[in-house]
Coordinates of C-alpha atoms in Angstrom, one line a residue:
X19 CA -40.2 -115.3 52.4
X20 CA -39.6 -115.8 48.8
X21 CA -39.6 -119.1 47.2
X22 CA -36.1 -119.8 45.4
X23 CA -37.4 -121.8 42.7
X24 CA -40.1 -118.9 42.1
X25 CA -37.5 -116.3 42.0
X26 CA -35.3 -118.2 39.6
X27 CA -38.1 -119.1 37.1
X28 CA -39.3 -115.3 37.3
X29 CA -35.8 -114.2 36.6
X30 CA -35.3 -117.0 33.9
X31 CA -38.6 -115.9 32.1
X32 CA -37.5 -111.9 32.0
X33 CA -34.2 -113.0 30.5
X34 CA -35.8 -115.0 27.9
X35 CA -38.5 -112.3 27.3
X36 CA -35.7 -109.2 27.0
X37 CA -32.6 -111.3 25.4
X38 CA -34.2 -113.8 23.1
X39 CA -32.4 -116.8 24.8
X40 CA -35.5 -118.8 24.1
X41 CA -35.1 -118.6 20.4
X42 CA -32.2 -119.6 18.1
X43 CA -29.8 -117.0 17.5
X44 CA -29.9 -115.8 13.7
X45 CA -26.3 -117.0 13.0
X46 CA -27.2 -120.4 14.5
X47 CA -28.6 -123.7 13.3
X48 CA -29.5 -124.8 10.0
X49 CA -29.8 -121.9 7.1
X50 CA -33.4 -122.2 6.1
X51 CA -35.7 -119.2 4.8
X52 CA -36.5 -117.4 7.9
X53 CA -35.7 -120.4 10.0
X54 CA -38.8 -122.3 8.6
X55 CA -39.0 -125.8 9.1
X56 CA -37.3 -128.2 6.4
X57 CA -40.1 -129.9 4.8
X58 CA -40.1 -132.5 1.9
X59 CA -41.1 -131.3 -1.5
X60 CA -44.0 -133.8 -1.7
X61 CA -45.6 -132.7 1.9
X62 CA -46.1 -128.9 1.9
X63 CA -49.9 -129.0 1.2
X64 CA -50.6 -127.7 4.8
X65 CA -48.4 -124.7 4.5
X66 CA -49.1 -120.9 3.3
X67 CA -45.8 -121.0 1.3
X68 CA -43.1 -123.2 0.5
X69 CA -39.4 -121.9 -0.4
X70 CA -37.2 -123.6 -3.1
X71 CA -33.8 -122.4 -4.2
X72 CA -31.7 -122.9 -7.5
X73 CA -28.0 -122.4 -7.0
X74 CA -27.4 -122.0 -10.8
X75 CA -25.6 -119.2 -12.9
X76 CA -24.7 -121.1 -15.9
X77 CA -26.6 -118.7 -18.2
X78 CA -25.2 -115.5 -17.3
X79 CA -23.7 -112.8 -19.6
X80 CA -21.7 -110.9 -17.2
X81 CA -20.4 -111.8 -13.8
X82 CA -21.0 -115.2 -12.2
X83 CA -22.0 -115.7 -8.7
X84 CA -25.8 -115.9 -8.4
X85 CA -25.5 -119.5 -7.7
X86 CA -24.6 -118.3 -4.0
X87 CA -27.9 -116.3 -4.0
X88 CA -30.3 -118.8 -2.4
X89 CA -27.7 -119.3 0.4
X90 CA -27.1 -115.8 0.8
X91 CA -30.9 -114.8 1.2
X92 CA -31.5 -117.7 3.8
X93 CA -28.7 -116.5 5.8
X94 CA -29.7 -113.0 5.8
X95 CA -33.6 -113.8 6.5
X96 CA -32.5 -115.5 10.1
X97 CA -32.4 -112.2 11.6
X98 CA -36.1 -111.3 11.0
X99 CA -37.1 -114.6 12.3
X100 CA -35.1 -114.0 15.3
X101 CA -36.2 -110.8 16.0
X102 CA -39.9 -111.7 15.6
X103 CA -39.4 -114.7 17.9
X104 CA -38.0 -113.3 20.7
X105 CA -40.2 -110.3 20.9
X106 CA -43.2 -112.2 20.4
X107 CA -44.0 -110.5 17.1
X108 CA -43.1 -106.9 15.7
X109 CA -44.4 -103.5 14.8
X110 CA -43.6 -102.8 11.4
X111 CA -42.5 -99.3 11.5
X112 CA -43.0 -98.9 7.6
X113 CA -46.6 -99.6 7.6
X114 CA -47.5 -99.4 11.3
X115 CA -48.9 -103.0 11.2
X116 CA -48.5 -106.0 13.7
X117 CA -46.3 -108.6 12.4
X118 CA -45.7 -112.4 13.8
X119 CA -43.7 -114.1 11.5
X120 CA -43.9 -117.2 13.9
X121 CA -47.8 -117.5 12.8
X122 CA -46.7 -117.5 9.1
X123 CA -46.9 -121.2 8.1
X124 CA -43.6 -121.7 6.1
X125 CA -41.7 -124.4 4.9
X126 CA -38.2 -124.6 3.1
X127 CA -38.0 -127.5 0.6
X128 CA -34.1 -126.7 0.0
X129 CA -32.5 -126.5 -3.2
X130 CA -33.6 -128.4 -6.5
X131 CA -30.6 -130.4 -8.1
X132 CA -28.8 -128.5 -10.8
X133 CA -26.4 -129.6 -13.2
X134 CA -23.7 -126.6 -13.8
X135 CA -22.6 -127.4 -17.1
X136 CA -26.2 -128.5 -18.4
X137 CA -28.7 -125.8 -18.5
X138 CA -31.5 -127.8 -20.1
X139 CA -31.3 -130.5 -17.7
X140 CA -31.3 -127.8 -14.7
X141 CA -34.3 -126.2 -16.2
X142 CA -36.2 -129.4 -16.4
X143 CA -35.1 -130.1 -12.6
X144 CA -36.4 -126.4 -11.7
X145 CA -39.8 -127.0 -13.8
X146 CA -40.7 -130.3 -12.3
X147 CA -39.9 -129.2 -8.7
X148 CA -41.8 -126.0 -8.9
X149 CA -44.7 -127.9 -10.4
X150 CA -44.8 -130.2 -7.3
X151 CA -44.8 -127.5 -5.1
X152 CA -47.5 -125.5 -7.0
X153 CA -49.9 -128.4 -6.9
X154 CA -49.9 -128.0 -3.1
X155 CA -49.3 -124.2 -1.8
X156 CA -47.9 -120.8 -3.0
X157 CA -44.2 -121.1 -4.4
X158 CA -41.2 -118.8 -3.3
X159 CA -38.4 -119.4 -5.5
X160 CA -34.7 -117.9 -5.1
X161 CA -32.3 -117.7 -7.8
X162 CA -29.9 -118.3 -9.3
X163 CA -29.6 -116.6 -12.7
X164 CA -32.7 -115.2 -14.2
X165 CA -33.1 -117.8 -16.8
X166 CA -34.1 -120.1 -14.1
X167 CA -37.4 -117.9 -14.0
X168 CA -38.6 -119.6 -17.3
X169 CA -38.8 -123.3 -16.0
X170 CA -40.2 -122.1 -12.7
X171 CA -42.8 -120.1 -14.4
X172 CA -43.6 -123.0 -16.4
X173 CA -43.7 -125.4 -13.5
X174 CA -45.8 -123.1 -11.5
X175 CA -48.3 -123.0 -14.6
X176 CA -48.2 -126.8 -14.8
X177 CA -48.6 -127.5 -11.4
X178 CA -51.3 -124.9 -10.5
X179 CA -53.4 -126.2 -13.7
X180 CA -53.5 -122.7 -15.3
X181 CA -54.1 -121.9 -19.0
X182 CA -52.9 -118.4 -18.9
X183 CA -50.5 -116.7 -16.6
X184 CA -49.6 -113.0 -16.6
X185 CA -46.1 -111.9 -15.5
X186 CA -44.8 -108.9 -13.6
X187 CA -41.2 -108.6 -13.9
X188 CA -39.2 -106.1 -11.5
X189 CA -36.2 -105.7 -13.7
X190 CA -33.1 -103.3 -14.9
X191 CA -33.3 -105.4 -18.4
X192 CA -36.1 -106.4 -20.7
X193 CA -34.7 -109.9 -21.2
X194 CA -36.4 -110.0 -24.5
X195 CA -33.6 -111.3 -26.8
X196 CA -34.7 -114.2 -28.8
X197 CA -31.3 -115.4 -29.6
X198 CA -27.7 -114.3 -28.9
X199 CA -24.8 -115.2 -31.4
X200 CA -22.6 -115.7 -28.5
X201 CA -24.8 -116.9 -25.7
X202 CA -27.3 -118.9 -27.9
X203 CA -31.1 -119.2 -27.2
X204 CA -31.1 -120.2 -23.3
X205 CA -29.5 -117.5 -21.3
X206 CA -30.8 -115.0 -18.8
X207 CA -31.2 -112.2 -21.2
X208 CA -33.9 -114.3 -23.0
X209 CA -36.1 -115.4 -20.2
X210 CA -38.8 -112.9 -20.9
X211 CA -38.9 -113.8 -24.6
X212 CA -39.5 -117.6 -23.6
X213 CA -42.1 -116.9 -21.2
X214 CA -44.0 -114.6 -23.5
X215 CA -43.8 -117.3 -26.5
X216 CA -44.8 -120.1 -24.3
X217 CA -48.3 -121.7 -24.2
X218 CA -49.2 -120.3 -20.8
X219 CA -48.6 -116.5 -21.7
X220 CA -47.8 -114.0 -24.2
X221 CA -46.3 -110.3 -24.3
X222 CA -49.6 -108.7 -23.9
X223 CA -49.6 -110.3 -20.3
X224 CA -46.3 -109.0 -19.3
X225 CA -45.6 -105.8 -17.4
X226 CA -42.0 -104.8 -16.7
X227 CA -41.2 -102.3 -14.0
X228 CA -37.7 -100.5 -13.4
X229 CA -36.1 -101.0 -16.9
X230 CA -33.1 -98.7 -17.5
X231 CA -29.7 -98.9 -19.2
X232 CA -29.6 -99.5 -22.9
X233 CA -31.5 -101.9 -25.5
X234 CA -31.8 -102.5 -29.0
X235 CA -32.2 -99.3 -31.3
X236 CA -35.8 -100.8 -32.3
X237 CA -36.9 -101.9 -28.9
X238 CA -39.8 -99.6 -28.6
X239 CA -41.4 -100.3 -31.7
X240 CA -41.1 -104.1 -30.9
X241 CA -42.7 -103.5 -27.5
X242 CA -45.5 -101.6 -29.2
X243 CA -45.7 -104.2 -31.8
X244 CA -46.2 -107.2 -29.4
X245 CA -48.1 -105.3 -26.7
X246 CA -45.6 -105.5 -24.0
X247 CA -46.2 -103.1 -21.1
X248 CA -42.7 -101.3 -20.2
X249 CA -42.1 -98.8 -17.3
X250 CA -39.1 -97.5 -17.1
X251 CA -37.3 -96.0 -14.2
X252 CA -37.8 -92.5 -16.1
X253 CA -41.3 -93.1 -16.0
X254 CA -41.2 -94.0 -12.1
X255 CA -39.2 -90.7 -11.3
X256 CA -42.2 -89.0 -13.3
X257 CA -45.2 -90.6 -12.0
X258 CA -44.2 -92.3 -8.8
X259 CA -44.0 -96.1 -7.9
X260 CA -47.3 -96.7 -7.0
X261 CA -49.6 -95.6 -9.8
X262 CA -46.8 -97.3 -12.3
X263 CA -47.3 -100.5 -10.2
X264 CA -51.0 -100.3 -10.3
X265 CA -50.9 -100.2 -14.4
X266 CA -48.2 -103.1 -14.3
X267 CA -50.5 -105.2 -12.2
X268 CA -53.8 -104.4 -14.2
X269 CA -52.1 -105.2 -17.5
X270 CA -50.6 -108.5 -16.2
X271 CA -53.5 -109.7 -14.5
X272 CA -55.9 -108.9 -17.4
X273 CA -57.5 -112.1 -19.0
X274 CA -55.3 -114.3 -17.0
X275 CA -55.9 -116.8 -14.4
X276 CA -52.9 -115.8 -12.2
X277 CA -49.9 -113.7 -11.9
X278 CA -46.3 -114.8 -11.3
X279 CA -43.8 -112.2 -10.0
X280 CA -40.1 -112.2 -10.7
X281 CA -38.0 -109.8 -8.9
X282 CA -34.5 -109.3 -10.1
X283 CA -32.4 -107.6 -7.5
X284 CA -30.6 -105.6 -10.3
X285 CA -33.8 -103.6 -10.5
X286 CA -32.5 -101.9 -7.5
X287 CA -29.8 -99.2 -7.7
X288 CA -26.2 -100.7 -7.3
X289 CA -25.4 -98.2 -4.8
X290 CA -28.1 -100.0 -2.6
X291 CA -27.6 -103.6 -3.9
X292 CA -24.2 -104.1 -5.7
X293 CA -24.4 -107.8 -5.1
X294 CA -25.7 -109.0 -8.6
X295 CA -24.1 -109.8 -12.1
X296 CA -25.2 -106.9 -14.3
X297 CA -25.7 -104.0 -12.4
X298 CA -27.2 -100.7 -13.9
X299 CA -26.9 -97.3 -12.3
X300 CA -30.2 -95.4 -11.6
X301 CA -32.4 -98.1 -10.2
X302 CA -35.0 -98.5 -7.5
X303 CA -34.6 -97.2 -4.0
X304 CA -34.8 -99.4 -1.2
X305 CA -38.0 -97.6 -0.4
X306 CA -39.4 -98.0 -3.8
X307 CA -38.5 -101.9 -3.8
X308 CA -40.1 -102.3 -0.5
X309 CA -43.0 -100.5 -1.6
X310 CA -43.3 -102.8 -4.8
X311 CA -43.4 -105.8 -2.8
X312 CA -45.6 -104.9 -0.1
X313 CA -48.3 -103.8 -3.0
X314 CA -47.7 -107.0 -4.7
X315 CA -48.4 -108.8 -1.5
X316 CA -52.1 -107.4 -1.3
X317 CA -52.8 -108.7 -4.8
X318 CA -55.1 -112.0 -4.8
X319 CA -54.1 -112.6 -8.3
X320 CA -50.3 -113.1 -7.6
X321 CA -49.9 -116.7 -7.0
X322 CA -46.1 -117.5 -7.1
X323 CA -42.9 -115.0 -6.7
X324 CA -39.3 -115.3 -7.3
X325 CA -36.3 -113.2 -6.3
X326 CA -33.3 -113.7 -8.7
X327 CA -29.8 -112.7 -9.5
X328 CA -28.4 -112.1 -6.0
X329 CA -24.5 -112.6 -6.0
X330 CA -23.3 -112.1 -2.7
X331 CA -19.5 -112.2 -3.4
X332 CA -19.8 -108.7 -4.9
X333 CA -21.3 -107.1 -1.8
X334 CA -19.0 -107.7 1.2
X335 CA -21.1 -105.7 3.6
X336 CA -24.0 -108.0 2.7
X337 CA -26.4 -105.5 2.0
X338 CA -27.7 -107.0 -1.3
X339 CA -29.0 -110.5 0.2
X340 CA -30.2 -108.5 3.4
X341 CA -32.5 -106.3 1.2
X342 CA -33.4 -109.5 -0.7
X343 CA -34.6 -111.0 2.5
X344 CA -36.4 -108.0 3.5
X345 CA -38.2 -107.7 0.2
X346 CA -39.7 -111.4 0.4
X347 CA -40.6 -110.9 4.0
X348 CA -42.7 -107.6 3.0
X349 CA -44.5 -109.5 0.3
X350 CA -45.2 -112.5 2.5
X351 CA -46.5 -110.5 5.6
X352 CA -48.9 -108.7 3.2
X353 CA -49.8 -111.8 1.4
X354 CA -50.5 -113.9 4.4

């Protein structure tokens, strides 16, 4: 005769193993990145990586909305955590590798304080908070418009106590404008200019992948003069994404202490990722973008990463923030 309690426990175990009732549903609970534990920014020294958001888009030149990017990415990432949790790990069908996101020690420190009408004060807040993270662990920064990368880059260099930092920039736009008569010196089209002219880097340590659209008439002369490594989508179509990326990594890592990666979601073609403020046709495919993140995750020199310019309201199907979440997950699973 079968014991009823044993029968019930066996049935319950089977239900939990096959339906996911032992883990929190992706659309339930507090929205942290990949359902990571919420942690105070001063207490993340024991984790592999810590996530920080900047819901700010006060320096855009086209469509606003990237202030909702950190929240959108967090919501989308819940699915991966749920899937891995109830299956007890996953097989990555892209790489063939075993992945268990529950074994990744990840914390979410929430969003930095932002000041919607004060870009300078917001930048100071971002720099201070990222520096606090970088003193303890690997920063994962969610934007926000791309100008937020400049203070995040500075905060990383300061917090990690680095003298020279290279930049790998995955982007549709070069962001090398020194000053705009309309937008001034501090806007999302000037971020690379400010990084390259900071005490922590130079154009010789900057690599750009996925550039397309239009630039100033003398841009290529400028890039050659300053030593900027530019790899357009035309280069990618001709040579392939992997050799391009290897060259970009080598250039950014040469004679630097570490590499910071910034991924602007508008590097991806808007047919795939329309939820961004300044879309440009002819961008990376989802396959190419995932390849980029997987390759970067294998690079020991990379010690900080951000993902910027996701503006969820322009994508009613949520594909853009879903891709953004997958891109960061692809990086993290290879990095850790």
